[in-house]
Coordinates of C-alpha atoms in Angstrom, one line a residue:
X1 CA -18.4 -25.0 -15.2
X2 CA -16.3 -23.8 -18.1
X3 CA -13.6 -21.3 -17.4
X4 CA -14.5 -17.6 -17.9
X5 CA -10.8 -16.7 -18.0
X6 CA -9.0 -16.6 -21.3
X7 CA -5.2 -16.8 -21.2
X8 CA -3.7 -15.1 -24.3
X9 CA -1.8 -17.5 -26.6
X10 CA 1.9 -17.1 -26.4
X11 CA 1.8 -15.5 -22.9
X12 CA 4.2 -16.9 -20.3
X13 CA 4.2 -17.1 -16.6
X14 CA 6.2 -14.9 -14.3
X15 CA 8.2 -17.2 -11.9
X16 CA 10.3 -16.7 -8.8
X17 CA 13.6 -18.3 -7.9
X18 CA 15.2 -17.7 -4.5
X19 CA 13.3 -14.4 -4.0
X20 CA 14.1 -13.1 -7.5
X21 CA 11.3 -12.6 -10.1
X22 CA 11.9 -14.2 -13.4
X23 CA 9.9 -12.1 -15.9
X24 CA 9.6 -13.3 -19.5
X25 CA 9.3 -10.8 -22.4
X26 CA 5.6 -11.6 -22.8
X27 CA 4.2 -12.1 -19.3
X28 CA 0.6 -13.0 -18.6
X29 CA -0.8 -10.3 -16.3
X30 CA -4.3 -11.0 -14.8
X31 CA -6.4 -7.8 -14.4
X32 CA -9.7 -6.9 -12.8
X33 CA -11.1 -3.8 -14.5
X34 CA -13.1 -2.8 -11.5
X35 CA -16.6 -1.6 -10.7
X36 CA -18.2 1.8 -11.3
X37 CA -15.7 4.2 -12.7
X38 CA -13.2 1.3 -13.0
X39 CA -14.4 0.6 -16.5
X40 CA -13.4 4.0 -17.8
X41 CA -10.2 4.1 -15.8
X42 CA -9.1 0.7 -17.0
X43 CA -9.5 1.5 -20.6
X44 CA -7.4 4.6 -20.3
X45 CA -4.8 3.0 -18.1
X46 CA -4.3 -0.1 -20.3
X47 CA -3.5 2.2 -23.3
X48 CA -0.9 4.0 -21.1
X49 CA 0.7 0.7 -20.0
X50 CA 0.9 -0.7 -23.5
X51 CA 2.2 2.5 -25.0
X52 CA 5.0 2.7 -22.3
X53 CA 6.0 -0.9 -23.0
X54 CA 6.0 -0.3 -26.7
X55 CA 8.0 2.9 -26.5
X56 CA 10.5 1.4 -24.1
X57 CA 11.2 -1.9 -25.8
X58 CA 10.1 -1.4 -29.4
X59 CA 8.1 -4.6 -29.6
X60 CA 10.6 -6.8 -27.9
X61 CA 8.4 -6.9 -24.8
X62 CA 4.6 -7.0 -24.5
X63 CA 2.0 -7.7 -21.8
X64 CA -0.5 -10.6 -22.4
X65 CA -3.5 -9.2 -20.5
X66 CA -5.9 -11.8 -19.0
X67 CA -9.2 -10.5 -17.5
X68 CA -10.2 -12.1 -14.3
X69 CA -13.4 -11.3 -12.4
X70 CA -14.3 -9.9 -9.0
X71 CA -16.9 -7.5 -7.7
X72 CA -20.2 -6.7 -9.4
X73 CA -19.1 -8.0 -12.8
X74 CA -18.2 -11.3 -11.3
X75 CA -21.4 -11.5 -9.3
X76 CA -23.5 -10.7 -12.4
X77 CA -21.7 -13.3 -14.6
X78 CA -20.9 -16.0 -12.1
X79 CA -23.0 -15.4 -9.0
X80 CA -19.9 -14.9 -6.9
X81 CA -18.3 -11.7 -5.7
X82 CA -14.8 -13.3 -5.7
X83 CA -14.7 -16.6 -7.7
X84 CA -12.2 -19.1 -6.7
X85 CA -10.9 -19.2 -10.3
X86 CA -9.8 -15.5 -9.9
X87 CA -7.8 -16.3 -6.8
X88 CA -6.2 -19.4 -8.5
X89 CA -5.2 -17.3 -11.5
X90 CA -3.5 -14.7 -9.4
X91 CA -1.8 -17.5 -7.5
X92 CA -0.5 -19.1 -10.7
X93 CA 0.6 -16.0 -12.6
X94 CA 2.0 -14.1 -9.5
X95 CA 1.6 -10.5 -10.6
X96 CA -1.7 -8.7 -11.4
X97 CA -3.5 -5.4 -11.2
X98 CA -7.0 -4.3 -10.4
X99 CA -9.4 -1.3 -10.4
X100 CA -11.7 -0.3 -7.6
X101 CA -14.2 -2.9 -6.3
X102 CA -17.6 -2.6 -4.7
X103 CA -17.8 -3.9 -1.1
X104 CA -20.8 -6.3 -1.0
X105 CA -23.7 -5.2 1.2
X106 CA -24.8 -7.6 3.8
X107 CA -23.1 -10.8 5.1
X108 CA -20.3 -12.8 3.6
X109 CA -17.2 -11.0 2.4
X110 CA -16.5 -7.7 4.3
X111 CA -14.1 -6.4 1.7
X112 CA -13.0 -7.9 -1.6
X113 CA -9.7 -6.1 -1.3
X114 CA -9.0 -7.6 2.1
X115 CA -10.2 -11.0 1.0
X116 CA -7.7 -11.0 -1.9
X117 CA -4.9 -9.9 0.4
X118 CA -5.6 -12.7 2.8
X119 CA -6.0 -15.4 0.1
X120 CA -2.6 -14.6 -1.3
X121 CA -0.9 -13.6 2.0
X122 CA 0.0 -10.2 0.5
X123 CA 1.5 -9.0 3.8
X124 CA 2.8 -5.6 2.5
X125 CA 0.5 -2.8 1.4
X126 CA 3.0 -0.6 -0.4
X127 CA 1.9 3.1 -0.9
X128 CA 4.5 5.5 -2.4
X129 CA 3.5 9.1 -1.9
X130 CA 5.2 11.8 -4.0
X131 CA 4.4 15.2 -5.5
X132 CA 3.9 16.0 -9.2
X133 CA 4.6 19.6 -9.9
X134 CA 1.4 21.6 -10.5
X135 CA -1.0 19.2 -8.7
X136 CA -3.3 21.2 -6.3
X137 CA -2.4 20.8 -2.7
X138 CA -3.7 22.1 0.7
X139 CA -0.2 22.4 2.1
X140 CA 2.5 25.1 1.4
X141 CA 5.3 22.7 0.5
X142 CA 3.9 19.5 -1.0
X143 CA 7.2 19.1 -2.9
X144 CA 8.8 18.0 0.4
X145 CA 6.6 14.9 0.5
X146 CA 8.5 11.9 -0.9
X147 CA 7.6 8.9 1.3
X148 CA 6.9 5.2 0.9
X149 CA 4.4 3.6 3.4
X150 CA 4.8 -0.1 4.3
X151 CA 1.5 -1.0 5.9
X152 CA 1.2 -4.5 7.4
X153 CA -1.7 -6.1 5.6
X154 CA -2.7 -9.3 7.5
X155 CA -3.0 -8.5 11.2
X156 CA -4.3 -5.9 13.6
X157 CA -8.0 -5.0 13.7
X158 CA -8.3 -5.9 10.1
X159 CA -8.0 -9.6 11.1
X160 CA -11.8 -9.2 11.4
X161 CA -12.3 -10.9 14.8
X162 CA -15.2 -8.9 16.1
X163 CA -18.2 -9.6 18.4
X164 CA -21.3 -7.6 17.9
X165 CA -23.2 -6.4 21.0
X166 CA -26.1 -8.6 21.8
X167 CA -24.9 -11.7 19.9
X168 CA -24.1 -15.1 21.4
X169 CA -20.4 -14.6 20.5
X170 CA -20.3 -11.3 22.3
X171 CA -21.7 -12.8 25.5
X172 CA -19.2 -15.7 25.3
X173 CA -16.3 -13.3 24.8
X174 CA -17.4 -11.2 27.8
X175 CA -17.8 -14.4 29.9
X176 CA -14.3 -15.4 28.9
X177 CA -13.0 -12.1 30.2
X178 CA -15.1 -12.2 33.4
X179 CA -13.9 -15.7 34.3
X180 CA -10.3 -15.5 33.3
X181 CA -9.3 -11.9 33.4
X182 CA -11.6 -10.2 35.9
X183 CA -9.3 -7.2 36.4
X184 CA -9.3 -6.5 32.7
X185 CA -13.1 -7.0 32.5
X186 CA -13.5 -4.4 35.2
X187 CA -11.7 -1.8 33.1
X188 CA -14.6 -1.9 30.5
X189 CA -16.7 1.2 31.2
X190 CA -20.0 0.0 29.8
X191 CA -19.7 -3.8 29.4
X192 CA -23.4 -4.5 29.1
X193 CA -23.6 -2.6 25.7
X194 CA -20.0 -3.1 24.4
X195 CA -19.0 -4.9 21.3
X196 CA -15.4 -6.2 21.1
X197 CA -12.6 -6.6 18.6
X198 CA -9.3 -8.5 18.8
X199 CA -6.1 -6.9 17.8
X200 CA -3.4 -9.5 17.0
X201 CA 0.2 -8.3 16.3
X202 CA 2.7 -11.0 16.0
X203 CA 6.5 -11.2 16.0
X204 CA 6.5 -13.0 12.6
X205 CA 4.1 -10.6 11.0
X206 CA 6.1 -7.6 12.3
X207 CA 9.5 -9.1 11.2
X208 CA 8.5 -9.7 7.6
X209 CA 7.0 -6.3 7.2
X210 CA 9.9 -4.4 8.8
X211 CA 12.4 -6.7 6.9
X212 CA 10.8 -5.7 3.6
X213 CA 10.8 -2.0 4.4
X214 CA 14.5 -2.1 5.3
X215 CA 15.4 -4.1 2.3
X216 CA 13.5 -1.6 0.1
X217 CA 15.4 1.3 1.8
X218 CA 18.8 -0.3 1.2
X219 CA 18.0 -1.2 -2.4
X220 CA 16.6 2.2 -3.3
X221 CA 19.2 4.4 -1.5
X222 CA 16.6 5.8 0.9
X223 CA 17.6 7.6 4.1
X224 CA 15.5 6.2 6.9
X225 CA 12.8 3.8 8.0
X226 CA 10.4 5.1 10.7
X227 CA 8.4 2.6 12.8
X228 CA 5.0 4.2 13.5
X229 CA 3.2 2.8 16.5
X230 CA 1.0 3.7 19.5
X231 CA 3.2 1.6 21.9
X232 CA 2.9 4.2 24.7
X233 CA -0.7 3.0 25.2
X234 CA -0.9 -0.5 23.5
X235 CA 2.4 -1.8 25.0
X236 CA 2.1 -5.4 24.1
X237 CA 0.8 -5.1 20.5
X238 CA 2.0 -1.8 19.0
X239 CA 4.8 -1.5 21.5
X240 CA 6.0 -5.0 20.6
X241 CA 5.8 -4.0 16.9
X242 CA 8.4 -1.3 17.7
X243 CA 10.6 -3.5 19.8
X244 CA 10.5 -6.4 17.3
X245 CA 11.2 -4.0 14.5
X246 CA 14.4 -2.8 16.1
X247 CA 15.4 -6.4 16.8
X248 CA 15.0 -7.3 13.1
X249 CA 17.0 -4.2 12.0
X250 CA 20.0 -5.0 14.3
X251 CA 20.0 -8.8 14.0
X252 CA 19.5 -9.1 10.3
X253 CA 21.0 -5.9 8.8
X254 CA 23.9 -5.3 11.2
X255 CA 26.3 -2.6 10.0
X256 CA 23.9 -1.5 7.1
X257 CA 21.7 0.3 9.6
X258 CA 21.8 2.5 12.6
X259 CA 18.9 2.4 15.1
X260 CA 17.5 4.6 17.8
X261 CA 17.8 1.6 20.1
X262 CA 21.6 1.8 19.5
X263 CA 21.4 5.5 20.2
X264 CA 19.6 5.0 23.5
X265 CA 22.2 2.4 24.6
X266 CA 25.0 4.8 23.8
X267 CA 23.2 7.5 25.8
X268 CA 23.1 5.2 28.8
X269 CA 26.7 4.2 28.6
X270 CA 28.4 7.3 27.3
X271 CA 26.0 10.2 27.2
X272 CA 23.9 12.0 24.7
X273 CA 26.8 13.9 23.0
X274 CA 28.6 10.6 22.2
X275 CA 25.3 9.1 20.9
X276 CA 24.7 12.0 18.6
X277 CA 28.2 11.8 17.3
X278 CA 27.8 8.1 16.7
X279 CA 24.6 8.6 14.8
X280 CA 26.1 11.4 12.7
X281 CA 29.1 9.2 11.7
X282 CA 26.8 6.3 10.9
X283 CA 24.7 8.5 8.6
X284 CA 27.7 10.0 6.9
X285 CA 28.9 6.4 6.2
X286 CA 25.6 5.8 4.3
X287 CA 23.8 3.7 6.9
X288 CA 20.1 3.5 6.9
X289 CA 18.5 5.1 10.0
X290 CA 15.8 3.1 11.7
X291 CA 13.8 5.2 14.1
X292 CA 10.3 5.3 15.6
X293 CA 7.5 7.9 16.1
X294 CA 4.2 7.6 18.1
X295 CA 1.2 7.3 15.7
X296 CA -0.7 10.4 16.7
X297 CA 2.4 12.6 16.5
X298 CA 3.3 11.3 13.0
X299 CA 0.3 13.0 11.5
X300 CA 1.5 16.4 12.6
X301 CA 5.2 15.8 11.8
X302 CA 4.6 14.5 8.3
X303 CA 3.0 17.9 7.6
X304 CA 5.3 20.1 9.5
X305 CA 8.6 18.2 8.9
X306 CA 7.9 16.2 5.8
X307 CA 11.6 16.0 4.8
X308 CA 12.4 14.0 8.0
X309 CA 10.3 11.1 6.7
X310 CA 11.3 8.6 4.0
X311 CA 10.0 5.1 4.5
X312 CA 7.3 4.5 7.1
X313 CA 6.6 1.0 8.4
X314 CA 3.5 0.5 10.5
X315 CA 0.5 -1.7 11.3
X316 CA -2.7 -2.2 9.4
X317 CA -5.0 0.4 10.9
X318 CA -2.3 3.1 11.3
X319 CA -1.2 2.5 7.8
X320 CA -4.8 2.9 6.4
X321 CA -5.2 6.3 8.1
X322 CA -1.7 7.5 7.4
X323 CA -1.4 6.6 3.7
X324 CA -4.6 8.4 2.8
X325 CA -3.6 11.4 4.9
X326 CA -0.3 11.7 3.1
X327 CA -2.0 11.3 -0.2
X328 CA -4.1 14.4 0.6
X329 CA -0.9 16.5 0.7
X330 CA 0.0 15.6 -2.9
X331 CA -3.4 15.6 -4.8
X332 CA -5.6 13.0 -3.0
X333 CA -6.3 9.3 -3.4
X334 CA -7.4 10.0 -7.0
X335 CA -3.8 9.7 -8.0
X336 CA -2.5 7.6 -5.1
X337 CA -1.1 4.2 -6.3
X338 CA -0.9 1.1 -4.2
X339 CA 0.5 -2.4 -4.3
X340 CA -0.1 -5.5 -2.1
X341 CA 3.0 -7.7 -2.1
X342 CA 4.4 -10.9 -0.7
X343 CA 8.1 -10.5 -1.2
X344 CA 8.8 -14.2 -0.4
X345 CA 6.3 -15.8 -2.8
X346 CA 6.5 -13.0 -5.4
X347 CA 2.7 -12.6 -5.4
X348 CA 1.6 -9.0 -6.0
X349 CA -1.6 -7.2 -6.9
X350 CA -1.4 -3.5 -7.7
X351 CA -4.6 -1.5 -7.3
X352 CA -6.5 1.7 -7.3
X353 CA -6.7 3.1 -3.7
X354 CA -10.0 4.9 -4.2
X355 CA -13.6 3.8 -4.4
X356 CA -15.9 3.0 -7.3
X357 CA -17.7 6.4 -7.5
X358 CA -20.8 4.8 -9.2
X359 CA -22.4 8.2 -10.0
X360 CA -19.6 8.9 -12.4
X361 CA -19.5 5.4 -13.9
X362 CA -19.3 5.3 -17.7
X363 CA -19.2 9.1 -18.1
X364 CA -15.5 9.2 -19.0
X365 CA -14.7 12.0 -16.5
X366 CA -12.7 10.7 -13.6
X367 CA -9.0 10.8 -13.0
X368 CA -7.3 7.5 -13.9
X369 CA -4.1 8.5 -12.1
X370 CA -4.3 5.9 -9.3
X371 CA -4.5 2.9 -11.6
X372 CA -1.9 4.5 -14.0
X373 CA 0.6 4.9 -11.3
X374 CA -0.2 1.5 -9.8
X375 CA 0.7 0.1 -13.2
X376 CA 4.0 2.1 -13.0
X377 CA 4.6 0.4 -9.6
X378 CA 3.8 -3.0 -11.2
X379 CA 6.2 -2.5 -14.1
X380 CA 9.0 -1.4 -11.7
X381 CA 8.3 -4.5 -9.5
X382 CA 8.7 -6.6 -12.7
X383 CA 12.1 -4.9 -13.4
X384 CA 10.7 -3.0 -16.4
X385 CA 12.1 0.3 -15.2
X386 CA 12.4 1.9 -18.6
X387 CA 8.6 1.6 -19.2
X388 CA 7.9 2.7 -15.6
X389 CA 10.0 5.8 -16.1
X390 CA 8.1 6.7 -19.2
X391 CA 4.8 6.6 -17.3
X392 CA 6.2 8.9 -14.6
X393 CA 7.5 11.3 -17.4
X394 CA 4.1 11.2 -19.1
X395 CA 2.2 12.0 -15.9
X396 CA 4.6 14.8 -15.0
X397 CA 4.3 16.3 -18.5
X398 CA 0.5 16.1 -18.7
X399 CA 0.0 17.7 -15.3
X400 CA 2.7 20.4 -15.8
X401 CA 0.9 21.3 -19.1
X402 CA -2.3 21.7 -17.0
X403 CA -4.1 19.2 -19.2
X404 CA -6.0 17.4 -16.4
X405 CA -9.3 15.8 -15.5
X406 CA -12.1 17.7 -13.7
X407 CA -10.9 17.1 -10.2
X408 CA -7.7 19.0 -10.8
X409 CA -9.2 21.4 -13.4
X410 CA -11.5 23.0 -10.9
X411 CA -8.5 23.8 -8.6
X412 CA -5.9 24.9 -11.2
X413 CA -6.0 28.3 -12.9
X414 CA -5.7 28.2 -16.6
X415 CA -6.1 24.4 -16.9
X416 CA -7.7 22.5 -19.8
X417 CA -10.3 19.9 -18.7
X418 CA -9.8 16.5 -20.2
X419 CA -11.9 13.4 -20.1
X420 CA -10.6 10.1 -18.7
X421 CA -9.6 8.8 -22.1
X422 CA -8.1 12.2 -23.2
X423 CA -6.0 12.3 -20.1
X424 CA -4.6 8.9 -20.9
X425 CA -3.7 10.2 -24.4
X426 CA -2.0 13.2 -22.8
X427 CA 0.1 11.0 -20.6
X428 CA 1.2 9.0 -23.7
X429 CA 2.0 12.1 -25.7
X430 CA 4.2 13.4 -22.9
X431 CA 6.2 10.2 -22.4
X432 CA 9.1 11.5 -24.4
X433 CA 9.5 14.5 -22.1

């Protein structure tokens, strides 16, 4: 079959050398426009990206966009929801971006997003959460929210090892428990009608996630990394995540960090007052604080004590819940960006964090902010900080001027309602501040 993917002439590959991205002035960036509202969003977002790059570099840098296919468009064209050629293109060109995708109904792929993450081993789901002045919020002080979530992307319940009640696999799994772990089997309240799921959490998976979070914190002058877990109940999965996280912090980052494990050891040897003094001195010296919080408590504390949280590192399911809950404080997932990254190989796909909203498809009404800000993340990841800064300035200006799409317009007094494409234009017009 002939290739459906057209690589623009003159475009060059992004490469990686010893963990450092080597980005040419005309990189090929594969993109998936997305299903449903993705089409409208992508058109507006691409104009914003190209305008930011042009304004920042005056033609010295450009992006060579290469469309690749996934979701409904891929299925209609190629009979596959996620063609192998799409995965191969992302593998070859390292960095890409995508709009929202439909989850196929029925068997096969459970989630196209999860399938892409697994195929490229994109072990970090990076979700920055910050407030833009003027955005409607349900909390009193959304301006206190400035956090970055590092969600582990490849393990936990999302591994997809499940056994449906009544199936042969379910019966075999129950038999395995009955025969080999009878005490554990007897803990199951209703075994005859239970389905099962496996929750793997590994030392290697934890280490690379926490390592990436700490490195990000040090490189971006952040204050703390909080390990979020439910280790008080799930001691050997989520509890191990906590313990392994502290081990990585102390073994690999030494004097650059101060951990609550160190604090606890000092309490045992010298008392709490000495431990508090030690921590205060470490923070005054500019060390990154590595601490932990139980998962259920973090939902309360990120609302009531938002300033105490900076970088959050957690497992897959916790991160899914928490990143969306945090986004609700600063305008919702409609403007929440996301990136899926492998910091070792350099592979990264930045993406909309919301769904396809098919009832609004092709009506030019939805907020393109999630993809726009995901593109800002992509440019910053590429080292094109000047273009990324222009996008942030443009978003801030458009929202501050109360020129917004319907989702914000209905909640903002005195606002002007714009279409998707008009909002893209407003962002571009406000790039100069």
